[in-house]
PDB file of C-alpha atoms in Angstrom:
ATOM      1  CA  MET E 171      14.193  61.085  88.278  1.00 84.00           C
ATOM      2  CA  ALA E 172      16.475  58.409  87.131  1.00 87.00           C
ATOM      3  CA  ARG E 173      15.637  54.683  87.008  1.00 94.00           C
ATOM      4  CA  LEU E 174      18.561  52.253  87.965  1.00 96.00           C
ATOM      5  CA  ILE E 175      17.851  48.385  88.076  1.00 97.00           C
ATOM      6  CA  LEU E 176      20.248  45.932  89.940  1.00 98.00           C
ATOM      7  CA  PHE E 177      20.102  42.272  87.894  1.00 98.00           C
ATOM      8  CA  ASN E 178      22.279  39.449  88.771  1.00 98.00           C
ATOM      9  CA  LYS E 179      23.249  38.556  85.083  1.00 98.00           C
ATOM     10  CA  PRO E 180      23.277  35.047  84.919  1.00 97.00           C
ATOM     11  CA  HIS E 181      26.545  33.106  83.039  1.00 96.00           C
ATOM     12  CA  GLY E 182      25.831  32.584  79.662  1.00 95.00           C
ATOM     13  CA  VAL E 183      23.701  35.996  79.387  1.00 96.00           C
ATOM     14  CA  LEU E 184      24.909  38.812  76.570  1.00 96.00           C
ATOM     15  CA  SER E 185      25.189  42.208  78.220  1.00 95.00           C
ATOM     16  CA  GLN E 186      22.342  43.522  76.043  1.00 94.00           C
ATOM     17  CA  PHE E 187      18.599  43.304  74.665  1.00 94.00           C
ATOM     18  CA  THR E 188      18.876  41.541  71.236  1.00 92.00           C
ATOM     19  CA  ASP E 189      20.802  39.373  69.533  1.00 91.00           C
ATOM     20  CA  GLU E 190      21.732  38.526  65.623  1.00 86.00           C
ATOM     21  CA  ARG E 191      22.579  35.102  66.352  1.00 83.00           C
ATOM     22  CA  SER E 192      19.398  33.344  67.058  1.00 79.00           C
ATOM     23  CA  GLY E 193      18.953  30.797  70.957  1.00 84.00           C
ATOM     24  CA  ARG E 194      21.345  33.150  72.734  1.00 93.00           C
ATOM     25  CA  PRO E 195      19.345  34.230  76.043  1.00 95.00           C
ATOM     26  CA  THR E 196      20.069  37.898  75.948  1.00 96.00           C
ATOM     27  CA  LEU E 197      19.015  40.850  79.050  1.00 97.00           C
ATOM     28  CA  ALA E 198      15.600  40.584  77.123  1.00 95.00           C
ATOM     29  CA  ASP E 199      14.842  37.240  78.743  1.00 96.00           C
ATOM     30  CA  HIS E 200      15.287  38.652  82.367  1.00 97.00           C
ATOM     31  CA  ILE E 201      14.221  42.456  82.404  1.00 96.00           C
ATOM     32  CA  ASP E 202      10.696  43.407  80.357  1.00 94.00           C
ATOM     33  CA  LEU E 203      11.218  47.171  81.001  1.00 92.00           C
ATOM     34  CA  PRO E 204      10.801  49.529  78.009  1.00 90.00           C
ATOM     35  CA  GLY E 205      14.285  51.995  78.005  1.00 93.00           C
ATOM     36  CA  VAL E 206      16.715  51.232  80.500  1.00 95.00           C
ATOM     37  CA  TYR E 207      20.486  50.220  78.891  1.00 94.00           C
ATOM     38  CA  PRO E 208      23.380  48.739  80.252  1.00 95.00           C
ATOM     39  CA  ALA E 209      25.545  50.837  82.224  1.00 92.00           C
ATOM     40  CA  GLY E 210      28.660  49.016  81.261  1.00 89.00           C
ATOM     41  CA  ARG E 211      29.340  45.194  79.620  1.00 90.00           C
ATOM     42  CA  LEU E 212      29.490  42.260  81.450  1.00 94.00           C
ATOM     43  CA  ASP E 213      30.838  38.923  79.115  1.00 94.00           C
ATOM     44  CA  ARG E 214      29.306  35.694  77.992  1.00 94.00           C
ATOM     45  CA  ASP E 215      31.012  33.828  80.562  1.00 95.00           C
ATOM     46  CA  SER E 216      30.948  36.038  83.534  1.00 97.00           C
ATOM     47  CA  GLU E 217      28.078  36.401  85.957  1.00 97.00           C
ATOM     48  CA  GLY E 218      27.096  39.156  88.693  1.00 98.00           C
ATOM     49  CA  LEU E 219      26.147  42.597  88.809  1.00 98.00           C
ATOM     50  CA  LEU E 220      25.065  44.491  85.982  1.00 97.00           C
ATOM     51  CA  LEU E 221      23.517  48.045  86.601  1.00 97.00           C
ATOM     52  CA  LEU E 222      20.766  49.512  83.537  1.00 97.00           C
ATOM     53  CA  THR E 223      19.397  52.759  83.895  1.00 96.00           C
ATOM     54  CA  ASP E 224      17.205  55.218  81.667  1.00 96.00           C
ATOM     55  CA  ASP E 225      19.410  57.679  82.509  1.00 94.00           C
ATOM     56  CA  GLY E 226      22.428  58.619  79.659  1.00 91.00           C
ATOM     57  CA  GLN E 227      24.624  61.152  82.306  1.00 92.00           C
ATOM     58  CA  LEU E 228      24.085  58.204  84.815  1.00 90.00           C
ATOM     59  CA  GLN E 229      25.060  55.131  82.892  1.00 91.00           C
ATOM     60  CA  ALA E 230      28.589  57.624  81.514  1.00 88.00           C
ATOM     61  CA  ARG E 231      29.174  58.129  85.261  1.00 88.00           C
ATOM     62  CA  ILE E 232      29.012  54.472  86.485  1.00 88.00           C
ATOM     63  CA  ALA E 233      30.249  52.989  82.731  1.00 85.00           C
ATOM     64  CA  ASP E 234      33.040  55.726  81.863  1.00 82.00           C
ATOM     65  CA  PRO E 235      36.916  54.738  83.472  1.00 78.00           C
ATOM     66  CA  LYS E 236      38.039  58.747  83.600  1.00 82.00           C
ATOM     67  CA  PHE E 237      35.184  58.141  86.794  1.00 83.00           C
ATOM     68  CA  LYS E 238      37.182  55.110  88.620  1.00 85.00           C
ATOM     69  CA  LYS E 239      33.838  53.726  89.756  1.00 90.00           C
ATOM     70  CA  PRO E 240      35.702  50.599  91.854  1.00 95.00           C
ATOM     71  CA  LYS E 241      34.368  47.396  90.586  1.00 96.00           C
ATOM     72  CA  THR E 242      34.940  44.588  92.566  1.00 98.00           C
ATOM     73  CA  TYR E 243      34.458  40.796  91.752  1.00 98.00           C
ATOM     74  CA  LEU E 244      34.902  37.372  93.516  1.00 98.00           C
ATOM     75  CA  VAL E 245      37.430  35.114  91.044  1.00 98.00           C
ATOM     76  CA  GLN E 246      38.004  31.959  91.159  1.00 97.00           C
ATOM     77  CA  ILE E 247      41.314  30.772  89.354  1.00 97.00           C
ATOM     78  CA  GLU E 248      43.128  27.652  88.539  1.00 96.00           C
ATOM     79  CA  GLY E 249      46.482  27.152  90.949  1.00 96.00           C
ATOM     80  CA  VAL E 250      47.041  28.675  94.100  1.00 96.00           C
ATOM     81  CA  PRO E 251      48.381  32.329  93.658  1.00 97.00           C
ATOM     82  CA  ASP E 252      51.131  33.737  95.898  1.00 97.00           C
ATOM     83  CA  GLU E 253      52.244  36.941  97.239  1.00 97.00           C
ATOM     84  CA  ALA E 254      54.299  38.099  93.857  1.00 97.00           C
ATOM     85  CA  ALA E 255      51.612  37.476  92.385  1.00 97.00           C
ATOM     86  CA  LEU E 256      48.964  38.933  94.246  1.00 98.00           C
ATOM     87  CA  ASN E 257      51.381  42.007  94.101  1.00 97.00           C
ATOM     88  CA  THR E 258      51.580  41.738  90.846  1.00 97.00           C
ATOM     89  CA  LEU E 259      47.960  41.964  90.704  1.00 97.00           C
ATOM     90  CA  ALA E 260      47.559  44.809  93.066  1.00 98.00           C
ATOM     91  CA  GLN E 261      50.418  47.029  91.787  1.00 97.00           C
ATOM     92  CA  GLY E 262      49.247  47.283  88.310  1.00 95.00           C
ATOM     93  CA  LEU E 263      50.426  45.256  85.367  1.00 95.00           C
ATOM     94  CA  THR E 264      50.813  45.928  81.573  1.00 96.00           C
ATOM     95  CA  LEU E 265      48.765  43.505  79.505  1.00 96.00           C
ATOM     96  CA  LYS E 266      48.301  44.188  74.946  1.00 95.00           C
ATOM     97  CA  ASP E 267      46.603  47.240  75.466  1.00 95.00           C
ATOM     98  CA  GLY E 268      49.005  48.851  77.866  1.00 95.00           C
ATOM     99  CA  PRO E 269      49.106  49.597  81.687  1.00 96.00           C
ATOM    100  CA  THR E 270      46.563  48.822  83.978  1.00 96.00           C
ATOM    101  CA  ARG E 271      45.485  50.870  86.977  1.00 94.00           C
ATOM    102  CA  PRO E 272      46.676  49.508  90.690  1.00 96.00           C
ATOM    103  CA  ALA E 273      44.021  46.969  91.927  1.00 97.00           C
ATOM    104  CA  THR E 274      43.082  45.823  95.405  1.00 98.00           C
ATOM    105  CA  VAL E 275      43.208  42.239  95.904  1.00 98.00           C
ATOM    106  CA  ARG E 276      43.379  39.593  98.552  1.00 98.00           C
ATOM    107  CA  ARG E 277      42.511  36.142  98.701  1.00 98.00           C
ATOM    108  CA  ILE E 278      39.172  34.246  99.978  1.00 98.00           C
ATOM    109  CA  ASP E 279      37.411  31.694 101.405  1.00 97.00           C
ATOM    110  CA  ALA E 280      35.064  30.397  98.477  1.00 96.00           C
ATOM    111  CA  PRO E 281      32.249  32.302  98.808  1.00 97.00           C
ATOM    112  CA  ASP E 282      28.442  30.664  99.016  1.00 95.00           C
ATOM    113  CA  LEU E 283      27.361  31.191  95.770  1.00 96.00           C
ATOM    114  CA  TRP E 284      24.923  30.067  93.516  1.00 95.00           C
ATOM    115  CA  PRO E 285      26.001  27.032  91.510  1.00 93.00           C
ATOM    116  CA  ARG E 286      27.285  28.224  87.842  1.00 92.00           C
ATOM    117  CA  VAL E 287      25.096  26.476  84.900  1.00 86.00           C
ATOM    118  CA  PRO E 288      26.865  24.695  83.295  1.00 87.00           C
ATOM    119  CA  PRO E 289      29.345  23.915  86.194  1.00 88.00           C
ATOM    120  CA  VAL E 290      32.833  25.224  86.358  1.00 89.00           C
ATOM    121  CA  ARG E 291      35.306  22.031  85.338  1.00 83.00           C
ATOM    122  CA  TYR E 292      37.063  20.402  88.292  1.00 81.00           C
ATOM    123  CA  ARG E 293      40.600  19.075  87.874  1.00 81.00           C
ATOM    124  CA  LYS E 294      41.886  16.140  90.644  1.00 84.00           C
ATOM    125  CA  THR E 295      45.451  17.592  89.481  1.00 85.00           C
ATOM    126  CA  VAL E 296      44.975  21.040  89.331  1.00 86.00           C
ATOM    127  CA  PRO E 297      43.759  23.195  92.764  1.00 92.00           C
ATOM    128  CA  ASP E 298      41.820  26.388  92.592  1.00 95.00           C
ATOM    129  CA  ALA E 299      41.764  29.708  95.031  1.00 97.00           C
ATOM    130  CA  TRP E 300      39.436  32.564  95.075  1.00 98.00           C
ATOM    131  CA  ILE E 301      40.514  35.931  95.380  1.00 98.00           C
ATOM    132  CA  GLU E 302      38.553  39.065  95.644  1.00 98.00           C
ATOM    133  CA  LEU E 303      39.731  41.357  93.190  1.00 98.00           C
ATOM    134  CA  THR E 304      38.715  45.610  92.973  1.00 97.00           C
ATOM    135  CA  ILE E 305      39.798  47.708  89.897  1.00 96.00           C
ATOM    136  CA  THR E 306      38.774  51.245  88.802  1.00 94.00           C
ATOM    137  CA  GLU E 307      38.829  50.356  84.832  1.00 90.00           C
ATOM    138  CA  GLY E 308      36.970  48.103  83.128  1.00 82.00           C
ATOM    139  CA  ARG E 309      38.914  47.085  79.571  1.00 88.00           C
ATOM    140  CA  ASN E 310      37.457  44.211  77.902  1.00 90.00           C
ATOM    141  CA  ARG E 311      37.981  40.535  79.468  1.00 94.00           C
ATOM    142  CA  GLN E 312      40.687  42.637  82.209  1.00 96.00           C
ATOM    143  CA  VAL E 313      39.868  40.524  85.001  1.00 97.00           C
ATOM    144  CA  ARG E 314      40.537  37.335  83.024  1.00 97.00           C
ATOM    145  CA  ARG E 315      43.539  38.640  81.049  1.00 97.00           C
ATOM    146  CA  MET E 316      45.150  40.088  84.544  1.00 98.00           C
ATOM    147  CA  THR E 317      44.499  36.408  86.599  1.00 98.00           C
ATOM    148  CA  ALA E 318      46.067  34.854  82.855  1.00 98.00           C
ATOM    149  CA  HIS E 319      49.163  37.312  82.848  1.00 97.00           C
ATOM    150  CA  VAL E 320      50.506  35.838  86.878  1.00 98.00           C
ATOM    151  CA  GLY E 321      49.472  32.694  85.976  1.00 97.00           C
ATOM    152  CA  HIS E 322      46.127  31.567  87.249  1.00 97.00           C
ATOM    153  CA  PRO E 323      43.415  31.671  84.460  1.00 97.00           C
ATOM    154  CA  THR E 324      40.211  32.341  85.628  1.00 97.00           C
ATOM    155  CA  LEU E 325      37.813  29.510  86.352  1.00 97.00           C
ATOM    156  CA  ARG E 326      34.694  32.031  87.528  1.00 97.00           C
ATOM    157  CA  LEU E 327      34.080  35.374  87.711  1.00 98.00           C
ATOM    158  CA  VAL E 328      31.016  36.966  89.362  1.00 98.00           C
ATOM    159  CA  ARG E 329      31.389  40.662  90.000  1.00 98.00           C
ATOM    160  CA  TRP E 330      29.722  41.354  93.216  1.00 98.00           C
ATOM    161  CA  ARG E 331      29.749  45.500  93.550  1.00 97.00           C
ATOM    162  CA  ILE E 332      30.344  48.292  91.398  1.00 96.00           C
ATOM    163  CA  GLY E 333      31.182  51.609  93.429  1.00 94.00           C
ATOM    164  CA  ASP E 334      28.469  51.535  96.706  1.00 94.00           C
ATOM    165  CA  TRP E 335      26.108  48.521  94.427  1.00 96.00           C
ATOM    166  CA  SER E 336      26.074  44.977  95.374  1.00 97.00           C
ATOM    167  CA  LEU E 337      25.130  41.983  94.268  1.00 96.00           C
ATOM    168  CA  ASP E 338      23.384  41.037  97.908  1.00 95.00           C
ATOM    169  CA  GLY E 339      20.283  39.304  97.817  1.00 95.00           C
ATOM    170  CA  ILE E 340      19.482  38.840  93.962  1.00 97.00           C
ATOM    171  CA  ALA E 341      19.401  35.481  92.727  1.00 97.00           C
ATOM    172  CA  PRO E 342      20.771  34.724  89.267  1.00 97.00           C
ATOM    173  CA  GLY E 343      18.634  35.894  86.631  1.00 97.00           C
ATOM    174  CA  LYS E 344      16.918  38.295  88.557  1.00 97.00           C
ATOM    175  CA  TRP E 345      16.645  42.490  89.411  1.00 98.00           C
ATOM    176  CA  ARG E 346      15.694  45.301  91.683  1.00 96.00           C
ATOM    177  CA  ASN E 347      15.195  48.555  91.359  1.00 94.00           C
ATOM    178  CA  ALA E 348      18.580  50.628  93.521  1.00 92.00           C
TER     179      ALA E 348
END
């Protein structure tokens, strides 16, 4: 039977078990299980749900964009988006590597999350807002590029859900079996 691990990747941790540079935290600092590998990636600057498995077929079904597995992110952005910005995100937009698929997006109240280390920079003169964004692809830094494209750079990015799997009840740096 395939093993599936749900891990809450902290900010600053690489989505791999080894690093050619020394001193950067990796998955090996949090998970001591032989034979499991990430199904997809999260940037070092991003936090949240990372799935790991020992089953190559399951890994492909989770990570490959052709399966259109929805991924939901809680995103703190600079500025307060208007309806036009939200509609552009929802309809899909064209990035340097081509058009994105339509997304589901809505403004949300600030979620009750753990403190980020290091904290997100705070600027008195620039408001921020939170959105929930669900995409069905996972290009390199896609969510960050999408929010920047509509004039609202990402300040904090937390992947909360992949398909039916959620981060509910998993503290940063901790994992559990699915």
